[in-house]
């Protein structure tokens, strides 16, 4: 279960603050907030159906809120061209609807009971309903993408294929002899990085940015997406509070193989703490309260967590390097601030 970037947020401004964007220019900030507000209202309209039940189920996660990270990157990417271009908002809708569709499917795969602080669709209705509503949202995203042109449809389809490949790879696990860490990073790139990359690409495309700038934005999006996901997983271990949006150690209790856990299992350190940590983790999900507390303490003090932090920082710095071809200015600095935020939030 690779978690996706997201969480509850009451306002668009709150979303920007919670996700780590720092605007030096209030004009750019106001522009992004306007776009996000428009996306928010049009999201509700886009999931409506002639069937009231379908509308209710499809609106379930829209109403639960979220950081709208993908529309945010569409909007920021468009600032390297024309942020008010008419297809920027529809492009953001395509990305967010695709993301929401995956959440319905993820909750079925993960047998989740809660999503964004509310009962998940599968627990409120049934797995079958959740799957079908996810399919409906994919269909709505595709219908909007058709209005963006052939290239947009092809890009959305390619992104969707990567999402599915990532889910299959996660479900089947690494093949015999494969490196579990490399497999984990591949899954995150496919399931999380791909959609964020297309979001940044769409922003540049439909804001009419230069082609080289569009490619830079896509590369940035993929890398920052992986970094953000990894940092979220580290917070599950490192935070003393529910900073990650869930009770610390939840992934550990559920047996989710996050990067620090994989590094710890792969370690050949022979000190007593490392040996004991591998012993606990090798059993899978740590459900016993005493063992869970012990494992969490050992992980927080382990070289594995330090190594995972260094990996997050390396992704954040790689994302920053992708921005160097973009013109200097407030939009680029806003994107750079996300790199700083991710590098610092798990330090």
Tab-separated table of C-alpha atoms in Angstrom:
chain	number	residue	atom	x	y	z
A	1	UNK	CA	0.000	0.000	0.000
A	2	UNK	CA	1.872	3.034	-1.210
A	3	UNK	CA	0.238	6.087	0.253
A	4	UNK	CA	-0.560	8.978	-1.988
A	5	UNK	CA	0.042	12.617	-1.266
A	6	UNK	CA	-3.119	14.097	0.195
A	7	UNK	CA	-5.033	15.023	3.315
A	8	UNK	CA	-7.826	17.153	4.649
A	9	UNK	CA	-7.700	20.899	4.173
A	10	UNK	CA	-10.375	23.473	4.757
A	11	UNK	CA	-9.366	26.113	2.214
A	12	UNK	CA	-7.148	26.473	-0.806
A	13	UNK	CA	-4.887	28.799	1.174
A	14	UNK	CA	-4.632	26.213	3.916
A	15	UNK	CA	-3.708	23.616	1.338
A	16	UNK	CA	-0.830	25.718	0.052
A	17	UNK	CA	0.476	26.243	3.574
A	18	UNK	CA	0.148	22.617	4.625
A	19	UNK	CA	1.811	21.294	1.503
A	20	UNK	CA	4.838	23.547	1.841
A	21	UNK	CA	4.536	26.107	-0.957
A	22	UNK	CA	6.143	29.448	-0.144
A	23	UNK	CA	5.178	32.317	-2.430
A	24	UNK	CA	7.421	35.330	-2.633
A	25	UNK	CA	4.976	37.049	-4.971
A	26	UNK	CA	1.405	37.650	-3.755
A	27	UNK	CA	0.253	38.097	-7.343
A	28	UNK	CA	1.311	34.559	-8.259
A	29	UNK	CA	-0.183	33.229	-5.039
A	30	UNK	CA	-3.505	34.937	-5.735
A	31	UNK	CA	-3.509	33.541	-9.271
A	32	UNK	CA	-2.916	29.993	-8.038
A	33	UNK	CA	-5.617	30.362	-5.389
A	34	UNK	CA	-8.106	31.538	-8.012
A	35	UNK	CA	-7.346	28.535	-10.181
A	36	UNK	CA	-7.691	26.132	-7.257
A	37	UNK	CA	-10.987	27.707	-6.220
A	38	UNK	CA	-12.329	27.290	-9.761
A	39	UNK	CA	-11.113	23.689	-9.871
A	40	UNK	CA	-12.828	23.015	-6.558
A	41	UNK	CA	-16.215	24.235	-7.758
A	42	UNK	CA	-15.926	22.510	-11.130
A	43	UNK	CA	-14.909	19.238	-9.495
A	44	UNK	CA	-18.304	19.090	-7.849
A	45	UNK	CA	-20.074	19.780	-11.124
A	46	UNK	CA	-17.967	17.255	-13.038
A	47	UNK	CA	-18.943	14.283	-10.835
A	48	UNK	CA	-22.683	14.894	-11.058
A	49	UNK	CA	-24.769	12.174	-12.675
A	50	UNK	CA	-28.392	11.723	-13.693
A	51	UNK	CA	-28.446	9.034	-10.992
A	52	UNK	CA	-28.509	10.672	-7.521
A	53	UNK	CA	-26.781	7.677	-5.945
A	54	UNK	CA	-23.880	7.876	-8.394
A	55	UNK	CA	-23.594	11.610	-7.695
A	56	UNK	CA	-23.509	10.979	-3.941
A	57	UNK	CA	-20.892	8.231	-4.174
A	58	UNK	CA	-18.749	10.084	-6.710
A	59	UNK	CA	-18.883	13.259	-4.598
A	60	UNK	CA	-17.808	11.396	-1.471
A	61	UNK	CA	-14.072	12.059	-1.698
A	62	UNK	CA	-14.487	15.424	-3.404
A	63	UNK	CA	-16.399	16.636	-0.362
A	64	UNK	CA	-13.827	15.115	1.999
A	65	UNK	CA	-11.322	17.705	0.787
A	66	UNK	CA	-7.629	17.299	0.085
A	67	UNK	CA	-4.482	19.238	-0.692
A	68	UNK	CA	-5.205	19.286	-4.456
A	69	UNK	CA	-1.488	18.837	-5.063
A	70	UNK	CA	-1.954	17.897	-8.697
A	71	UNK	CA	-4.101	20.933	-9.636
A	72	UNK	CA	-1.572	23.043	-7.744
A	73	UNK	CA	1.236	21.824	-9.999
A	74	UNK	CA	-0.910	22.329	-13.091
A	75	UNK	CA	-1.455	25.939	-12.039
A	76	UNK	CA	2.188	26.598	-11.160
A	77	UNK	CA	3.352	24.964	-14.399
A	78	UNK	CA	1.050	27.261	-16.370
A	79	UNK	CA	2.818	30.278	-14.851
A	80	UNK	CA	5.748	29.595	-17.193
A	81	UNK	CA	3.353	30.588	-19.956
A	82	UNK	CA	-0.166	31.952	-19.553
A	83	UNK	CA	-1.707	30.902	-16.197
A	84	UNK	CA	-5.121	32.153	-17.327
A	85	UNK	CA	-5.209	30.130	-20.548
A	86	UNK	CA	-8.662	28.553	-20.992
A	87	UNK	CA	-7.548	24.913	-20.857
A	88	UNK	CA	-5.555	25.142	-17.605
A	89	UNK	CA	-8.540	24.465	-15.345
A	90	UNK	CA	-9.860	21.534	-17.444
A	91	UNK	CA	-6.358	20.046	-17.412
A	92	UNK	CA	-6.282	20.330	-13.618
A	93	UNK	CA	-9.698	18.660	-13.445
A	94	UNK	CA	-8.455	15.723	-15.503
A	95	UNK	CA	-5.547	15.203	-13.136
A	96	UNK	CA	-7.563	15.476	-9.924
A	97	UNK	CA	-10.388	13.251	-11.169
A	98	UNK	CA	-7.848	10.625	-12.218
A	99	UNK	CA	-6.237	10.852	-8.787
A	100	UNK	CA	-9.587	10.568	-6.994
A	101	UNK	CA	-10.487	7.530	-9.093
A	102	UNK	CA	-7.314	5.772	-7.958
A	103	UNK	CA	-8.197	6.456	-4.326
A	104	UNK	CA	-11.491	4.574	-4.657
A	105	UNK	CA	-9.610	1.623	-6.127
A	106	UNK	CA	-6.777	1.867	-3.571
A	107	UNK	CA	-9.215	1.648	-0.674
A	108	UNK	CA	-10.607	-1.588	-2.081
A	109	UNK	CA	-7.105	-3.000	-2.590
A	110	UNK	CA	-6.052	-1.937	0.908
A	111	UNK	CA	-9.356	-2.865	2.577
A	112	UNK	CA	-9.309	0.632	4.059
A	113	UNK	CA	-12.103	1.785	6.344
A	114	UNK	CA	-11.232	5.492	6.439
A	115	UNK	CA	-10.082	7.968	3.788
A	116	UNK	CA	-9.403	11.652	4.528
A	117	UNK	CA	-11.013	11.403	7.931
A	118	UNK	CA	-14.299	10.013	6.567
A	119	UNK	CA	-15.558	6.439	6.042
A	120	UNK	CA	-14.103	5.083	2.805
A	121	UNK	CA	-16.503	4.460	-0.065
A	122	UNK	CA	-16.002	0.701	0.155
A	123	UNK	CA	-16.851	0.645	3.867
A	124	UNK	CA	-19.812	2.994	3.465
A	125	UNK	CA	-21.235	1.097	0.490
A	126	UNK	CA	-19.431	-1.976	-0.910
A	127	UNK	CA	-16.224	-2.869	-2.721
A	128	UNK	CA	-18.156	-3.259	-5.953
A	129	UNK	CA	-19.653	0.225	-5.658
A	130	UNK	CA	-16.247	1.746	-4.865
A	131	UNK	CA	-14.660	0.086	-7.911
A	132	UNK	CA	-17.463	1.182	-10.208
A	133	UNK	CA	-17.409	4.758	-8.906
A	134	UNK	CA	-13.666	4.839	-9.494
A	135	UNK	CA	-14.321	3.695	-13.055
A	136	UNK	CA	-16.940	6.428	-13.424
A	137	UNK	CA	-14.428	9.069	-12.325
A	138	UNK	CA	-11.890	7.740	-14.823
A	139	UNK	CA	-14.573	8.062	-17.489
A	140	UNK	CA	-15.334	11.645	-16.468
A	141	UNK	CA	-11.617	12.489	-16.565
A	142	UNK	CA	-11.341	10.953	-20.035
A	143	UNK	CA	-14.334	12.919	-21.305
A	144	UNK	CA	-12.747	16.182	-20.167
A	145	UNK	CA	-9.362	15.124	-21.577
A	146	UNK	CA	-11.006	14.613	-24.978
A	147	UNK	CA	-11.689	18.350	-25.036
A	148	UNK	CA	-7.982	19.029	-24.510
A	149	UNK	CA	-6.911	17.283	-27.709
A	150	UNK	CA	-5.365	14.038	-28.892
A	151	UNK	CA	-2.011	14.541	-27.174
A	152	UNK	CA	-3.691	15.070	-23.802
A	153	UNK	CA	-5.748	11.888	-24.235
A	154	UNK	CA	-2.606	9.941	-25.110
A	155	UNK	CA	-0.757	11.352	-22.097
A	156	UNK	CA	-3.606	10.553	-19.740
A	157	UNK	CA	-3.799	6.999	-21.108
A	158	UNK	CA	-0.030	6.551	-20.739
A	159	UNK	CA	-0.205	7.875	-17.173
A	160	UNK	CA	-3.110	5.567	-16.369
A	161	UNK	CA	-1.116	2.612	-17.731
A	162	UNK	CA	1.788	3.534	-15.445
A	163	UNK	CA	-0.558	3.747	-12.468
A	164	UNK	CA	-1.866	0.259	-13.212
A	165	UNK	CA	1.626	-1.139	-13.726
A	166	UNK	CA	2.657	0.354	-10.402
A	167	UNK	CA	-0.297	-1.211	-8.613
A	168	UNK	CA	0.419	-4.599	-10.194
A	169	UNK	CA	4.098	-4.368	-9.216
A	170	UNK	CA	3.125	-3.469	-5.655
A	171	UNK	CA	0.599	-6.295	-5.454
A	172	UNK	CA	2.915	-8.983	-6.833
A	173	UNK	CA	5.993	-7.741	-4.986
A	174	UNK	CA	9.606	-7.887	-6.139
A	175	UNK	CA	10.594	-10.848	-8.261
A	176	UNK	CA	13.045	-13.430	-6.949
A	177	UNK	CA	16.484	-11.899	-6.736
A	178	UNK	CA	15.221	-8.344	-7.281
A	179	UNK	CA	16.284	-5.541	-4.972
A	180	UNK	CA	13.305	-4.721	-2.677
A	181	UNK	CA	14.411	-1.087	-2.351
A	182	UNK	CA	14.661	-0.579	-6.118
A	183	UNK	CA	11.267	-2.258	-6.509
A	184	UNK	CA	9.742	0.015	-3.866
A	185	UNK	CA	11.088	3.156	-5.528
A	186	UNK	CA	9.812	1.925	-8.897
A	187	UNK	CA	6.321	1.395	-7.456
A	188	UNK	CA	6.257	4.915	-6.019
A	189	UNK	CA	7.435	6.418	-9.316
A	190	UNK	CA	4.684	4.574	-11.188
A	191	UNK	CA	1.839	5.054	-8.683
A	192	UNK	CA	2.623	8.553	-7.423
A	193	UNK	CA	5.318	10.191	-9.536
A	194	UNK	CA	3.644	9.516	-12.872
A	195	UNK	CA	0.457	11.472	-12.193
A	196	UNK	CA	2.302	14.365	-10.575
A	197	UNK	CA	4.662	14.477	-13.565
A	198	UNK	CA	1.733	14.684	-15.972
A	199	UNK	CA	0.132	17.382	-13.829
A	200	UNK	CA	3.210	19.599	-14.093
A	201	UNK	CA	3.480	18.761	-17.800
A	202	UNK	CA	-0.162	19.683	-18.414
A	203	UNK	CA	0.383	23.023	-16.683
A	204	UNK	CA	3.227	23.872	-19.015
A	205	UNK	CA	1.455	22.490	-22.097
A	206	UNK	CA	-1.826	24.274	-21.631
A	207	UNK	CA	-0.188	27.444	-20.408
A	208	UNK	CA	1.747	27.406	-23.712
A	209	UNK	CA	5.197	27.245	-22.115
A	210	UNK	CA	8.231	26.510	-24.279
A	211	UNK	CA	8.675	22.774	-25.030
A	212	UNK	CA	11.958	22.573	-23.086
A	213	UNK	CA	10.205	24.109	-20.094
A	214	UNK	CA	7.362	21.596	-20.369
A	215	UNK	CA	9.870	18.728	-20.264
A	216	UNK	CA	11.633	20.264	-17.266
A	217	UNK	CA	8.329	20.593	-15.428
A	218	UNK	CA	7.473	16.942	-16.107
A	219	UNK	CA	10.851	15.786	-14.811
A	220	UNK	CA	10.445	17.952	-11.744
A	221	UNK	CA	6.943	16.609	-11.121
A	222	UNK	CA	7.980	12.971	-11.224
A	223	UNK	CA	10.918	13.493	-8.884
A	224	UNK	CA	9.140	15.758	-6.402
A	225	UNK	CA	6.253	13.267	-6.332
A	226	UNK	CA	8.549	10.440	-5.282
A	227	UNK	CA	10.248	12.685	-2.716
A	228	UNK	CA	6.944	13.775	-1.202
A	229	UNK	CA	5.684	10.200	-0.936
A	230	UNK	CA	8.890	9.020	0.696
A	231	UNK	CA	8.835	11.910	3.154
A	232	UNK	CA	5.233	11.102	4.081
A	233	UNK	CA	6.287	7.544	4.848
A	234	UNK	CA	9.198	8.754	6.984
A	235	UNK	CA	6.878	10.976	8.976
A	236	UNK	CA	4.877	7.893	9.892
A	237	UNK	CA	7.934	6.727	11.795
A	238	UNK	CA	9.703	9.906	12.819
A	239	UNK	CA	6.852	12.160	13.959
A	240	UNK	CA	5.792	12.189	17.592
A	241	UNK	CA	2.353	13.493	16.648
A	242	UNK	CA	-0.115	12.775	13.851
A	243	UNK	CA	1.897	15.099	11.570
A	244	UNK	CA	1.612	12.572	8.775
A	245	UNK	CA	-2.197	12.585	8.950
A	246	UNK	CA	-2.355	9.240	10.771
A	247	UNK	CA	-1.203	7.719	14.046
A	248	UNK	CA	2.599	7.348	14.010
A	249	UNK	CA	3.667	3.801	13.256
A	250	UNK	CA	0.519	2.914	11.305
A	251	UNK	CA	2.488	1.569	8.330
A	252	UNK	CA	4.605	-0.513	10.693
A	253	UNK	CA	1.517	-1.967	12.352
A	254	UNK	CA	-0.047	-2.791	8.968
A	255	UNK	CA	3.117	-4.299	7.525
A	256	UNK	CA	3.551	-1.659	4.815
A	257	UNK	CA	7.180	-1.938	3.581
A	258	UNK	CA	8.308	1.688	3.684
A	259	UNK	CA	11.842	2.763	2.787
A	260	UNK	CA	13.286	2.858	6.348
A	261	UNK	CA	11.948	-0.645	6.985
A	262	UNK	CA	13.439	-1.952	3.744
A	263	UNK	CA	16.792	-0.344	4.535
A	264	UNK	CA	16.713	-1.860	8.016
A	265	UNK	CA	15.921	-5.333	6.661
A	266	UNK	CA	18.702	-5.055	4.066
A	267	UNK	CA	21.274	-3.917	6.613
A	268	UNK	CA	24.096	-6.233	7.635
A	269	UNK	CA	24.946	-4.203	10.747
A	270	UNK	CA	25.725	-6.548	13.620
A	271	UNK	CA	25.126	-4.251	16.580
A	272	UNK	CA	22.456	-5.439	19.006
A	273	UNK	CA	19.907	-2.754	18.065
A	274	UNK	CA	20.117	-3.490	14.329
A	275	UNK	CA	19.894	-7.247	14.856
A	276	UNK	CA	16.885	-6.865	17.150
A	277	UNK	CA	15.164	-4.502	14.702
A	278	UNK	CA	15.604	-6.962	11.821
A	279	UNK	CA	14.254	-9.728	14.016
A	280	UNK	CA	11.044	-7.804	14.712
A	281	UNK	CA	10.571	-6.496	11.171
A	282	UNK	CA	11.202	-9.815	9.451
A	283	UNK	CA	7.917	-11.137	10.867
A	284	UNK	CA	5.923	-8.595	8.812
A	285	UNK	CA	3.118	-6.576	10.380
A	286	UNK	CA	3.971	-5.565	13.953
A	287	UNK	CA	0.605	-5.772	15.706
A	288	UNK	CA	1.688	-6.480	19.266
A	289	UNK	CA	1.682	-3.172	21.159
A	290	UNK	CA	4.924	-3.805	23.062
A	291	UNK	CA	6.798	-5.003	19.978
A	292	UNK	CA	5.376	-2.102	17.967
A	293	UNK	CA	6.648	0.433	20.506
A	294	UNK	CA	10.053	-1.267	20.580
A	295	UNK	CA	10.342	-1.384	16.800
A	296	UNK	CA	9.291	2.247	16.448
A	297	UNK	CA	11.924	3.322	18.975
A	298	UNK	CA	14.635	1.264	17.285
A	299	UNK	CA	13.700	2.578	13.841
A	300	UNK	CA	13.804	6.193	15.011
A	301	UNK	CA	17.362	5.683	16.264
A	302	UNK	CA	18.544	3.490	13.384
A	303	UNK	CA	21.004	4.119	10.555
A	304	UNK	CA	18.164	2.970	8.270
A	305	UNK	CA	16.093	6.070	9.071
A	306	UNK	CA	19.120	8.306	8.518
A	307	UNK	CA	19.756	6.641	5.166
A	308	UNK	CA	16.099	7.056	4.180
A	309	UNK	CA	16.297	10.762	5.046
A	310	UNK	CA	19.340	11.090	2.814
A	311	UNK	CA	17.406	9.395	0.000
A	312	UNK	CA	14.529	11.854	0.385
A	313	UNK	CA	16.940	14.765	0.329
A	314	UNK	CA	18.624	13.417	-2.818
A	315	UNK	CA	15.265	13.248	-4.610
A	316	UNK	CA	14.404	16.772	-3.462
A	317	UNK	CA	17.734	18.063	-4.763
A	318	UNK	CA	17.286	16.216	-8.054
A	319	UNK	CA	13.868	17.843	-8.415
A	320	UNK	CA	15.468	21.244	-7.795
A	321	UNK	CA	18.070	20.565	-10.482
A	322	UNK	CA	15.292	19.891	-13.028
A	323	UNK	CA	14.111	23.482	-12.526
A	324	UNK	CA	17.396	25.088	-13.544
A	325	UNK	CA	16.361	25.409	-17.204
A	326	UNK	CA	13.259	27.375	-16.223
A	327	UNK	CA	13.377	31.168	-16.056
A	328	UNK	CA	14.130	32.530	-12.614
A	329	UNK	CA	11.209	34.205	-10.933
A	330	UNK	CA	8.377	33.693	-8.471
A	331	UNK	CA	6.872	30.571	-10.095
A	332	UNK	CA	10.223	28.773	-10.078
A	333	UNK	CA	10.934	29.853	-6.520
A	334	UNK	CA	7.544	28.509	-5.454
A	335	UNK	CA	8.442	25.125	-6.950
A	336	UNK	CA	11.873	25.276	-5.306
A	337	UNK	CA	10.225	25.945	-1.949
A	338	UNK	CA	8.587	22.522	-2.190
A	339	UNK	CA	12.059	20.999	-2.449
A	340	UNK	CA	13.129	22.835	0.705
A	341	UNK	CA	9.961	21.814	2.516
A	342	UNK	CA	10.379	18.131	1.696
A	343	UNK	CA	14.080	18.105	2.559
A	344	UNK	CA	13.428	19.780	5.904
A	345	UNK	CA	10.176	18.156	7.077
A	346	UNK	CA	11.783	14.824	7.962
A	347	UNK	CA	15.115	16.161	9.263
